[in-house]
JSON list of C-alpha atoms in Angstrom, two decimals:
[
{"chain": "A", "resi": 7, "resn": "GLN", "atom": "CA", "xyz": [61.79, 47.91, 227.04]},
{"chain": "A", "resi": 8, "resn": "LYS", "atom": "CA", "xyz": [65.52, 48.16, 227.31]},
{"chain": "A", "resi": 9, "resn": "GLU", "atom": "CA", "xyz": [66.80, 51.37, 228.80]},
{"chain": "A", "resi": 10, "resn": "VAL", "atom": "CA", "xyz": [69.28, 52.23, 226.07]},
{"chain": "A", "resi": 11, "resn": "GLU", "atom": "CA", "xyz": [68.73, 50.88, 222.60]},
{"chain": "A", "resi": 12, "resn": "GLN", "atom": "CA", "xyz": [71.01, 50.82, 219.60]},
{"chain": "A", "resi": 13, "resn": "ASN", "atom": "CA", "xyz": [70.97, 48.95, 216.32]},
{"chain": "A", "resi": 14, "resn": "SER", "atom": "CA", "xyz": [73.64, 46.30, 216.53]},
{"chain": "A", "resi": 15, "resn": "GLY", "atom": "CA", "xyz": [74.64, 46.71, 212.90]},
{"chain": "A", "resi": 16, "resn": "PRO", "atom": "CA", "xyz": [76.97, 46.15, 211.31]},
{"chain": "A", "resi": 17, "resn": "LEU", "atom": "CA", "xyz": [76.76, 49.55, 209.71]},
{"chain": "A", "resi": 18, "resn": "SER", "atom": "CA", "xyz": [78.97, 49.65, 206.66]},
{"chain": "A", "resi": 19, "resn": "VAL", "atom": "CA", "xyz": [80.06, 52.95, 205.11]},
{"chain": "A", "resi": 20, "resn": "PRO", "atom": "CA", "xyz": [82.69, 53.71, 202.50]},
{"chain": "A", "resi": 21, "resn": "GLU", "atom": "CA", "xyz": [85.79, 55.61, 203.43]},
{"chain": "A", "resi": 22, "resn": "GLY", "atom": "CA", "xyz": [85.19, 59.36, 203.39]},
{"chain": "A", "resi": 23, "resn": "ALA", "atom": "CA", "xyz": [81.45, 59.09, 203.95]},
{"chain": "A", "resi": 24, "resn": "ILE", "atom": "CA", "xyz": [79.44, 60.19, 206.98]},
{"chain": "A", "resi": 25, "resn": "ALA", "atom": "CA", "xyz": [78.57, 57.47, 209.47]},
{"chain": "A", "resi": 26, "resn": "SER", "atom": "CA", "xyz": [75.41, 58.06, 211.46]},
{"chain": "A", "resi": 27, "resn": "LEU", "atom": "CA", "xyz": [74.88, 56.13, 214.69]},
{"chain": "A", "resi": 28, "resn": "ASN", "atom": "CA", "xyz": [71.66, 56.34, 216.64]},
{"chain": "A", "resi": 29, "resn": "CYS", "atom": "CA", "xyz": [70.55, 55.65, 220.19]},
{"chain": "A", "resi": 30, "resn": "THR", "atom": "CA", "xyz": [67.28, 55.95, 222.10]},
{"chain": "A", "resi": 31, "resn": "TYR", "atom": "CA", "xyz": [66.79, 55.85, 225.84]},
{"chain": "A", "resi": 32, "resn": "SER", "atom": "CA", "xyz": [63.79, 55.32, 228.06]},
{"chain": "A", "resi": 33, "resn": "ASP", "atom": "CA", "xyz": [64.51, 57.27, 231.25]},
{"chain": "A", "resi": 34, "resn": "ARG", "atom": "CA", "xyz": [63.35, 60.86, 230.75]},
{"chain": "A", "resi": 35, "resn": "GLY", "atom": "CA", "xyz": [65.28, 61.88, 233.86]},
{"chain": "A", "resi": 36, "resn": "SER", "atom": "CA", "xyz": [68.62, 61.11, 232.22]},
{"chain": "A", "resi": 37, "resn": "GLN", "atom": "CA", "xyz": [70.90, 64.10, 232.12]},
{"chain": "A", "resi": 38, "resn": "SER", "atom": "CA", "xyz": [74.24, 62.99, 230.74]},
{"chain": "A", "resi": 39, "resn": "PHE", "atom": "CA", "xyz": [74.89, 61.18, 227.51]},
{"chain": "A", "resi": 40, "resn": "PHE", "atom": "CA", "xyz": [78.06, 59.66, 226.16]},
{"chain": "A", "resi": 41, "resn": "TRP", "atom": "CA", "xyz": [79.49, 57.91, 223.17]},
{"chain": "A", "resi": 42, "resn": "TYR", "atom": "CA", "xyz": [82.26, 55.39, 223.69]},
{"chain": "A", "resi": 43, "resn": "ARG", "atom": "CA", "xyz": [84.30, 53.62, 221.05]},
{"chain": "A", "resi": 44, "resn": "GLN", "atom": "CA", "xyz": [85.41, 50.05, 221.70]},
{"chain": "A", "resi": 45, "resn": "TYR", "atom": "CA", "xyz": [87.87, 48.24, 219.50]},
{"chain": "A", "resi": 46, "resn": "SER", "atom": "CA", "xyz": [87.75, 44.46, 219.55]},
{"chain": "A", "resi": 47, "resn": "GLY", "atom": "CA", "xyz": [89.45, 43.11, 222.65]},
{"chain": "A", "resi": 48, "resn": "LYS", "atom": "CA", "xyz": [89.93, 46.55, 224.17]},
{"chain": "A", "resi": 49, "resn": "SER", "atom": "CA", "xyz": [88.10, 48.59, 226.79]},
{"chain": "A", "resi": 50, "resn": "PRO", "atom": "CA", "xyz": [85.77, 51.48, 225.88]},
{"chain": "A", "resi": 51, "resn": "GLU", "atom": "CA", "xyz": [87.21, 54.88, 225.15]},
{"chain": "A", "resi": 52, "resn": "LEU", "atom": "CA", "xyz": [85.20, 58.04, 225.75]},
{"chain": "A", "resi": 53, "resn": "ILE", "atom": "CA", "xyz": [84.90, 60.06, 222.55]},
{"chain": "A", "resi": 54, "resn": "MET", "atom": "CA", "xyz": [81.98, 62.42, 223.13]},
{"chain": "A", "resi": 55, "resn": "SER", "atom": "CA", "xyz": [79.82, 63.67, 225.96]},
{"chain": "A", "resi": 56, "resn": "ILE", "atom": "CA", "xyz": [76.73, 65.82, 225.64]},
{"chain": "A", "resi": 57, "resn": "TYR", "atom": "CA", "xyz": [74.51, 67.30, 228.31]},
{"chain": "A", "resi": 58, "resn": "SER", "atom": "CA", "xyz": [72.08, 69.68, 226.63]},
{"chain": "A", "resi": 59, "resn": "ASN", "atom": "CA", "xyz": [69.85, 69.62, 223.57]},
{"chain": "A", "resi": 60, "resn": "GLY", "atom": "CA", "xyz": [71.46, 70.39, 220.26]},
{"chain": "A", "resi": 61, "resn": "ASP", "atom": "CA", "xyz": [74.70, 69.57, 218.57]},
{"chain": "A", "resi": 62, "resn": "LYS", "atom": "CA", "xyz": [78.20, 69.30, 219.94]},
{"chain": "A", "resi": 63, "resn": "GLU", "atom": "CA", "xyz": [81.12, 69.06, 217.56]},
{"chain": "A", "resi": 64, "resn": "ASP", "atom": "CA", "xyz": [84.63, 67.79, 218.23]},
{"chain": "A", "resi": 65, "resn": "GLY", "atom": "CA", "xyz": [86.80, 67.32, 215.19]},
{"chain": "A", "resi": 66, "resn": "ARG", "atom": "CA", "xyz": [85.16, 64.79, 212.88]},
{"chain": "A", "resi": 67, "resn": "PHE", "atom": "CA", "xyz": [82.61, 63.84, 215.52]},
{"chain": "A", "resi": 68, "resn": "THR", "atom": "CA", "xyz": [79.26, 65.49, 216.16]},
{"chain": "A", "resi": 69, "resn": "ALA", "atom": "CA", "xyz": [76.93, 64.38, 218.94]},
{"chain": "A", "resi": 70, "resn": "GLN", "atom": "CA", "xyz": [73.27, 65.34, 218.74]},
{"chain": "A", "resi": 71, "resn": "LEU", "atom": "CA", "xyz": [70.82, 65.25, 221.62]},
{"chain": "A", "resi": 72, "resn": "ASN", "atom": "CA", "xyz": [67.05, 65.58, 221.55]},
{"chain": "A", "resi": 73, "resn": "LYS", "atom": "CA", "xyz": [65.65, 65.07, 225.02]},
{"chain": "A", "resi": 74, "resn": "ALA", "atom": "CA", "xyz": [62.04, 65.48, 223.92]},
{"chain": "A", "resi": 75, "resn": "SER", "atom": "CA", "xyz": [62.46, 62.55, 221.55]},
{"chain": "A", "resi": 76, "resn": "GLN", "atom": "CA", "xyz": [64.85, 60.73, 223.92]},
{"chain": "A", "resi": 77, "resn": "TYR", "atom": "CA", "xyz": [67.29, 60.39, 221.11]},
{"chain": "A", "resi": 78, "resn": "VAL", "atom": "CA", "xyz": [71.07, 60.69, 220.87]},
{"chain": "A", "resi": 79, "resn": "SER", "atom": "CA", "xyz": [73.12, 60.36, 217.74]},
{"chain": "A", "resi": 80, "resn": "LEU", "atom": "CA", "xyz": [76.74, 60.42, 216.68]},
{"chain": "A", "resi": 81, "resn": "LEU", "atom": "CA", "xyz": [77.91, 61.55, 213.29]},
{"chain": "A", "resi": 82, "resn": "ILE", "atom": "CA", "xyz": [81.38, 60.72, 212.06]},
{"chain": "A", "resi": 83, "resn": "ARG", "atom": "CA", "xyz": [82.46, 62.78, 209.09]},
{"chain": "A", "resi": 84, "resn": "ASP", "atom": "CA", "xyz": [85.12, 61.67, 206.63]},
{"chain": "A", "resi": 85, "resn": "SER", "atom": "CA", "xyz": [85.00, 58.14, 208.01]},
{"chain": "A", "resi": 86, "resn": "GLN", "atom": "CA", "xyz": [88.30, 56.29, 208.07]},
{"chain": "A", "resi": 87, "resn": "PRO", "atom": "CA", "xyz": [89.01, 52.55, 208.23]},
{"chain": "A", "resi": 88, "resn": "SER", "atom": "CA", "xyz": [90.48, 53.21, 211.68]},
{"chain": "A", "resi": 89, "resn": "ASP", "atom": "CA", "xyz": [87.00, 54.27, 212.82]},
{"chain": "A", "resi": 90, "resn": "SER", "atom": "CA", "xyz": [85.83, 50.67, 212.42]},
{"chain": "A", "resi": 91, "resn": "ALA", "atom": "CA", "xyz": [84.81, 49.66, 215.93]},
{"chain": "A", "resi": 92, "resn": "THR", "atom": "CA", "xyz": [81.79, 49.19, 218.13]},
{"chain": "A", "resi": 93, "resn": "TYR", "atom": "CA", "xyz": [80.23, 52.43, 219.30]},
{"chain": "A", "resi": 94, "resn": "LEU", "atom": "CA", "xyz": [78.49, 52.36, 222.65]},
{"chain": "A", "resi": 95, "resn": "CYS", "atom": "CA", "xyz": [75.86, 54.85, 223.67]},
{"chain": "A", "resi": 96, "resn": "ALA", "atom": "CA", "xyz": [75.70, 55.44, 227.43]},
{"chain": "A", "resi": 97, "resn": "VAL", "atom": "CA", "xyz": [73.24, 57.33, 229.57]},
{"chain": "A", "resi": 98, "resn": "THR", "atom": "CA", "xyz": [73.62, 58.10, 233.22]},
{"chain": "A", "resi": 99, "resn": "LYS", "atom": "CA", "xyz": [71.17, 56.99, 235.83]},
{"chain": "A", "resi": 100, "resn": "ASN", "atom": "CA", "xyz": [73.25, 56.17, 238.88]},
{"chain": "A", "resi": 101, "resn": "ALA", "atom": "CA", "xyz": [75.96, 54.45, 236.92]},
{"chain": "A", "resi": 102, "resn": "LEU", "atom": "CA", "xyz": [76.41, 54.45, 233.19]},
{"chain": "A", "resi": 103, "resn": "ASN", "atom": "CA", "xyz": [73.72, 52.52, 231.38]},
{"chain": "A", "resi": 104, "resn": "PHE", "atom": "CA", "xyz": [75.10, 51.18, 228.13]},
{"chain": "A", "resi": 105, "resn": "GLY", "atom": "CA", "xyz": [73.45, 50.20, 224.92]},
{"chain": "A", "resi": 106, "resn": "LYS", "atom": "CA", "xyz": [74.66, 47.02, 223.28]},
{"chain": "A", "resi": 107, "resn": "GLY", "atom": "CA", "xyz": [76.64, 49.00, 220.75]},
{"chain": "A", "resi": 108, "resn": "THR", "atom": "CA", "xyz": [76.62, 49.46, 217.00]},
{"chain": "A", "resi": 109, "resn": "SER", "atom": "CA", "xyz": [79.34, 47.83, 214.98]},
{"chain": "A", "resi": 110, "resn": "LEU", "atom": "CA", "xyz": [80.73, 50.21, 212.37]},
{"chain": "A", "resi": 111, "resn": "LEU", "atom": "CA", "xyz": [82.76, 49.04, 209.41]},
{"chain": "A", "resi": 112, "resn": "VAL", "atom": "CA", "xyz": [84.43, 51.62, 207.22]},
{"chain": "A", "resi": 113, "resn": "THR", "atom": "CA", "xyz": [85.51, 50.09, 203.94]},
{"chain": "A", "resi": 114, "resn": "PRO", "atom": "CA", "xyz": [88.44, 51.48, 201.93]},
{"chain": "B", "resi": 26, "resn": "GLY", "atom": "CA", "xyz": [93.49, 63.91, 231.77]},
{"chain": "B", "resi": 27, "resn": "ALA", "atom": "CA", "xyz": [91.83, 61.02, 233.43]},
{"chain": "B", "resi": 28, "resn": "VAL", "atom": "CA", "xyz": [93.92, 57.88, 233.33]},
{"chain": "B", "resi": 29, "resn": "VAL", "atom": "CA", "xyz": [92.79, 54.62, 234.84]},
{"chain": "B", "resi": 30, "resn": "SER", "atom": "CA", "xyz": [95.07, 51.62, 235.03]},
{"chain": "B", "resi": 31, "resn": "GLN", "atom": "CA", "xyz": [94.34, 47.97, 235.70]},
{"chain": "B", "resi": 32, "resn": "HIS", "atom": "CA", "xyz": [96.58, 45.15, 236.74]},
{"chain": "B", "resi": 33, "resn": "PRO", "atom": "CA", "xyz": [97.05, 42.49, 235.58]},
{"chain": "B", "resi": 34, "resn": "SER", "atom": "CA", "xyz": [96.06, 42.86, 231.96]},
{"chain": "B", "resi": 35, "resn": "ARG", "atom": "CA", "xyz": [95.76, 39.12, 231.53]},
{"chain": "B", "resi": 36, "resn": "VAL", "atom": "CA", "xyz": [95.60, 36.26, 234.00]},
{"chain": "B", "resi": 37, "resn": "ILE", "atom": "CA", "xyz": [95.16, 32.53, 233.76]},
{"chain": "B", "resi": 38, "resn": "CYS", "atom": "CA", "xyz": [94.25, 30.65, 236.90]},
{"chain": "B", "resi": 39, "resn": "LYS", "atom": "CA", "xyz": [93.10, 27.20, 237.89]},
{"chain": "B", "resi": 40, "resn": "SER", "atom": "CA", "xyz": [89.56, 26.43, 238.89]},
{"chain": "B", "resi": 41, "resn": "GLY", "atom": "CA", "xyz": [89.02, 26.94, 242.61]},
{"chain": "B", "resi": 42, "resn": "THR", "atom": "CA", "xyz": [91.67, 29.59, 243.08]},
{"chain": "B", "resi": 43, "resn": "SER", "atom": "CA", "xyz": [91.18, 33.31, 243.71]},
{"chain": "B", "resi": 44, "resn": "VAL", "atom": "CA", "xyz": [92.31, 36.18, 241.55]},
{"chain": "B", "resi": 45, "resn": "LYS", "atom": "CA", "xyz": [92.71, 39.82, 242.53]},
{"chain": "B", "resi": 46, "resn": "ILE", "atom": "CA", "xyz": [92.40, 42.62, 239.98]},
{"chain": "B", "resi": 47, "resn": "GLU", "atom": "CA", "xyz": [93.53, 46.16, 240.80]},
{"chain": "B", "resi": 48, "resn": "CYS", "atom": "CA", "xyz": [92.08, 49.35, 239.40]},
{"chain": "B", "resi": 49, "resn": "ARG", "atom": "CA", "xyz": [93.86, 52.65, 239.95]},
{"chain": "B", "resi": 50, "resn": "SER", "atom": "CA", "xyz": [93.07, 56.23, 239.04]},
{"chain": "B", "resi": 51, "resn": "LEU", "atom": "CA", "xyz": [96.45, 57.72, 238.21]},
{"chain": "B", "resi": 52, "resn": "ASP", "atom": "CA", "xyz": [95.85, 61.45, 237.93]},
{"chain": "B", "resi": 53, "resn": "PHE", "atom": "CA", "xyz": [92.71, 62.05, 239.95]},
{"chain": "B", "resi": 54, "resn": "GLN", "atom": "CA", "xyz": [90.98, 60.86, 243.08]},
{"chain": "B", "resi": 55, "resn": "ALA", "atom": "CA", "xyz": [87.98, 58.66, 242.49]},
{"chain": "B", "resi": 56, "resn": "THR", "atom": "CA", "xyz": [85.44, 58.35, 245.25]},
{"chain": "B", "resi": 57, "resn": "THR", "atom": "CA", "xyz": [83.46, 56.01, 243.03]},
{"chain": "B", "resi": 58, "resn": "MET", "atom": "CA", "xyz": [84.67, 53.26, 240.76]},
{"chain": "B", "resi": 59, "resn": "PHE", "atom": "CA", "xyz": [82.69, 50.75, 238.77]},
{"chain": "B", "resi": 60, "resn": "TRP", "atom": "CA", "xyz": [83.36, 47.16, 237.83]},
{"chain": "B", "resi": 61, "resn": "TYR", "atom": "CA", "xyz": [82.04, 45.70, 234.59]},
{"chain": "B", "resi": 62, "resn": "ARG", "atom": "CA", "xyz": [82.23, 42.32, 232.94]},
{"chain": "B", "resi": 63, "resn": "GLN", "atom": "CA", "xyz": [82.02, 41.66, 229.24]},
{"chain": "B", "resi": 64, "resn": "PHE", "atom": "CA", "xyz": [81.62, 38.28, 227.59]},
{"chain": "B", "resi": 65, "resn": "PRO", "atom": "CA", "xyz": [82.64, 37.88, 223.93]},
{"chain": "B", "resi": 66, "resn": "LYS", "atom": "CA", "xyz": [80.42, 39.76, 221.52]},
{"chain": "B", "resi": 67, "resn": "GLN", "atom": "CA", "xyz": [78.19, 40.96, 224.34]},
{"chain": "B", "resi": 68, "resn": "SER", "atom": "CA", "xyz": [77.67, 44.34, 225.92]},
{"chain": "B", "resi": 69, "resn": "LEU", "atom": "CA", "xyz": [79.22, 45.61, 229.13]},
{"chain": "B", "resi": 70, "resn": "MET", "atom": "CA", "xyz": [77.47, 44.42, 232.25]},
{"chain": "B", "resi": 71, "resn": "LEU", "atom": "CA", "xyz": [77.79, 46.47, 235.40]},
{"chain": "B", "resi": 72, "resn": "MET", "atom": "CA", "xyz": [78.71, 44.22, 238.30]},
{"chain": "B", "resi": 73, "resn": "ALA", "atom": "CA", "xyz": [79.08, 46.66, 241.17]},
{"chain": "B", "resi": 74, "resn": "THR", "atom": "CA", "xyz": [79.72, 50.20, 242.24]},
{"chain": "B", "resi": 75, "resn": "SER", "atom": "CA", "xyz": [82.70, 50.63, 244.51]},
{"chain": "B", "resi": 76, "resn": "ASN", "atom": "CA", "xyz": [82.61, 53.48, 247.01]},
{"chain": "B", "resi": 77, "resn": "GLU", "atom": "CA", "xyz": [85.68, 54.62, 248.90]},
{"chain": "B", "resi": 78, "resn": "GLY", "atom": "CA", "xyz": [85.34, 53.88, 252.59]},
{"chain": "B", "resi": 79, "resn": "SER", "atom": "CA", "xyz": [82.08, 51.98, 252.36]},
{"chain": "B", "resi": 80, "resn": "LYS", "atom": "CA", "xyz": [80.64, 48.75, 251.08]},
{"chain": "B", "resi": 81, "resn": "ALA", "atom": "CA", "xyz": [80.22, 48.17, 247.39]},
{"chain": "B", "resi": 82, "resn": "THR", "atom": "CA", "xyz": [76.79, 48.14, 245.82]},
{"chain": "B", "resi": 83, "resn": "TYR", "atom": "CA", "xyz": [76.21, 45.03, 243.75]},
{"chain": "B", "resi": 84, "resn": "GLU", "atom": "CA", "xyz": [73.89, 44.67, 240.81]},
{"chain": "B", "resi": 85, "resn": "GLN", "atom": "CA", "xyz": [71.14, 42.12, 240.91]},
{"chain": "B", "resi": 86, "resn": "GLY", "atom": "CA", "xyz": [72.40, 38.63, 240.25]},
{"chain": "B", "resi": 87, "resn": "VAL", "atom": "CA", "xyz": [76.03, 39.37, 241.15]},
{"chain": "B", "resi": 88, "resn": "GLU", "atom": "CA", "xyz": [77.23, 37.34, 244.13]},
{"chain": "B", "resi": 89, "resn": "LYS", "atom": "CA", "xyz": [78.91, 39.67, 246.59]},
{"chain": "B", "resi": 90, "resn": "ASP", "atom": "CA", "xyz": [80.63, 36.79, 248.37]},
{"chain": "B", "resi": 91, "resn": "LYS", "atom": "CA", "xyz": [82.16, 35.61, 245.14]},
{"chain": "B", "resi": 92, "resn": "PHE", "atom": "CA", "xyz": [83.21, 38.98, 243.78]},
{"chain": "B", "resi": 93, "resn": "LEU", "atom": "CA", "xyz": [84.83, 40.83, 246.64]},
{"chain": "B", "resi": 94, "resn": "ILE", "atom": "CA", "xyz": [85.34, 44.53, 246.15]},
{"chain": "B", "resi": 95, "resn": "ASN", "atom": "CA", "xyz": [87.53, 46.72, 248.31]},
{"chain": "B", "resi": 96, "resn": "HIS", "atom": "CA", "xyz": [87.88, 50.45, 247.71]},
{"chain": "B", "resi": 97, "resn": "ALA", "atom": "CA", "xyz": [90.62, 51.12, 250.21]},
{"chain": "B", "resi": 98, "resn": "SER", "atom": "CA", "xyz": [91.74, 54.53, 249.02]},
{"chain": "B", "resi": 99, "resn": "LEU", "atom": "CA", "xyz": [90.71, 57.32, 246.69]},
{"chain": "B", "resi": 100, "resn": "THR", "atom": "CA", "xyz": [92.87, 55.88, 243.93]},
{"chain": "B", "resi": 101, "resn": "LEU", "atom": "CA", "xyz": [92.54, 52.12, 244.32]},
{"chain": "B", "resi": 102, "resn": "SER", "atom": "CA", "xyz": [89.74, 49.61, 244.06]},
{"chain": "B", "resi": 103, "resn": "THR", "atom": "CA", "xyz": [90.26, 45.86, 243.92]},
{"chain": "B", "resi": 104, "resn": "LEU", "atom": "CA", "xyz": [88.06, 43.06, 242.66]},
{"chain": "B", "resi": 105, "resn": "THR", "atom": "CA", "xyz": [88.77, 39.57, 243.92]},
{"chain": "B", "resi": 106, "resn": "VAL", "atom": "CA", "xyz": [87.17, 36.66, 242.11]},
{"chain": "B", "resi": 107, "resn": "THR", "atom": "CA", "xyz": [87.01, 33.92, 244.72]},
{"chain": "B", "resi": 108, "resn": "SER", "atom": "CA", "xyz": [86.87, 30.22, 243.96]},
{"chain": "B", "resi": 109, "resn": "ALA", "atom": "CA", "xyz": [87.00, 30.94, 240.27]},
{"chain": "B", "resi": 110, "resn": "HIS", "atom": "CA", "xyz": [85.31, 28.63, 237.79]},
{"chain": "B", "resi": 111, "resn": "PRO", "atom": "CA", "xyz": [85.59, 28.42, 234.02]},
{"chain": "B", "resi": 112, "resn": "GLU", "atom": "CA", "xyz": [82.30, 30.30, 233.64]},
{"chain": "B", "resi": 113, "resn": "ASP", "atom": "CA", "xyz": [83.98, 33.29, 235.35]},
{"chain": "B", "resi": 114, "resn": "SER", "atom": "CA", "xyz": [86.32, 33.60, 232.39]},
{"chain": "B", "resi": 115, "resn": "SER", "atom": "CA", "xyz": [85.60, 37.03, 230.97]},
{"chain": "B", "resi": 116, "resn": "PHE", "atom": "CA", "xyz": [86.93, 40.51, 230.33]},
{"chain": "B", "resi": 117, "resn": "TYR", "atom": "CA", "xyz": [86.76, 42.55, 233.53]},
{"chain": "B", "resi": 118, "resn": "ILE", "atom": "CA", "xyz": [86.90, 46.32, 233.18]},
{"chain": "B", "resi": 119, "resn": "CYS", "atom": "CA", "xyz": [86.88, 49.02, 235.80]},
{"chain": "B", "resi": 120, "resn": "SER", "atom": "CA", "xyz": [85.97, 52.64, 235.35]},
{"chain": "B", "resi": 121, "resn": "ALA", "atom": "CA", "xyz": [86.22, 55.72, 237.49]},
{"chain": "B", "resi": 122, "resn": "ARG", "atom": "CA", "xyz": [84.39, 58.98, 237.63]},
{"chain": "B", "resi": 123, "resn": "ASN", "atom": "CA", "xyz": [86.49, 62.11, 238.02]},
{"chain": "B", "resi": 124, "resn": "PRO", "atom": "CA", "xyz": [84.63, 64.27, 240.53]},
{"chain": "B", "resi": 125, "resn": "GLY", "atom": "CA", "xyz": [86.90, 67.17, 239.78]},
{"chain": "B", "resi": 126, "resn": "THR", "atom": "CA", "xyz": [85.23, 67.77, 236.45]},
{"chain": "B", "resi": 127, "resn": "GLY", "atom": "CA", "xyz": [81.80, 68.15, 238.02]},
{"chain": "B", "resi": 128, "resn": "ARG", "atom": "CA", "xyz": [80.42, 65.90, 235.32]},
{"chain": "B", "resi": 129, "resn": "ASP", "atom": "CA", "xyz": [79.43, 62.28, 235.02]},
{"chain": "B", "resi": 130, "resn": "GLU", "atom": "CA", "xyz": [82.13, 61.22, 232.59]},
{"chain": "B", "resi": 131, "resn": "GLN", "atom": "CA", "xyz": [83.62, 57.85, 233.34]},
{"chain": "B", "resi": 132, "resn": "TYR", "atom": "CA", "xyz": [87.01, 56.68, 232.21]},
{"chain": "B", "resi": 133, "resn": "PHE", "atom": "CA", "xyz": [87.82, 53.05, 231.70]},
{"chain": "B", "resi": 134, "resn": "GLY", "atom": "CA", "xyz": [90.86, 51.03, 232.57]},
{"chain": "B", "resi": 135, "resn": "PRO", "atom": "CA", "xyz": [92.35, 48.81, 229.86]},
{"chain": "B", "resi": 136, "resn": "GLY", "atom": "CA", "xyz": [90.65, 45.72, 231.22]},
{"chain": "B", "resi": 137, "resn": "THR", "atom": "CA", "xyz": [91.76, 42.36, 232.60]},
{"chain": "B", "resi": 138, "resn": "ARG", "atom": "CA", "xyz": [91.19, 39.21, 230.63]},
{"chain": "B", "resi": 139, "resn": "LEU", "atom": "CA", "xyz": [90.61, 36.32, 233.02]},
{"chain": "B", "resi": 140, "resn": "THR", "atom": "CA", "xyz": [90.82, 32.72, 231.88]},
{"chain": "B", "resi": 141, "resn": "VAL", "atom": "CA", "xyz": [89.96, 30.02, 234.37]},
{"chain": "B", "resi": 142, "resn": "THR", "atom": "CA", "xyz": [91.12, 26.54, 233.40]}
]
């Protein structure tokens, strides 16, 4: 079992809709959880971090963490074409442990 | 903020030569930096953890004699790809953890695209 799992996508949503990205992890001892956005040919950019169960909102982004279910999600409200990218879920062990990423395509 | 720079952004070298990539934390001191490699359409692969003042910790399968890491100061880590071969062509990205935040957030440099001919 891979340590951090994500659906590779692509996930296609129309402009203005809510995009929902999901991630599961295997190490119950994980304490820090992150979402990175990576545009093609660029390095990852940190967009959300979450450390405790529940929701954390920042602008159009909401991260959700459920440690009992070992599940992290990212919601993007009012999706824009500029949100089209690969979204990487990362969980700390010693270093960041990345999922393979979900490709999001927001269509005008 | 937490800004990490990398130099060069792009390099082309001939097979058999060595290439050095620099990673700097610009507005914080990083006791730990990380080096990743990413092949096209694949996920990030951690190569090694670079610790200031001590030897780097390499991931399984990464040759430490081929990928030399030096973390000489709290703001600079270097990765040297020795005797490069075409299969080393990849996107190399460093990241740094800002200990001042007390959290595990890592910030990435812009990456270095290496092409070995």
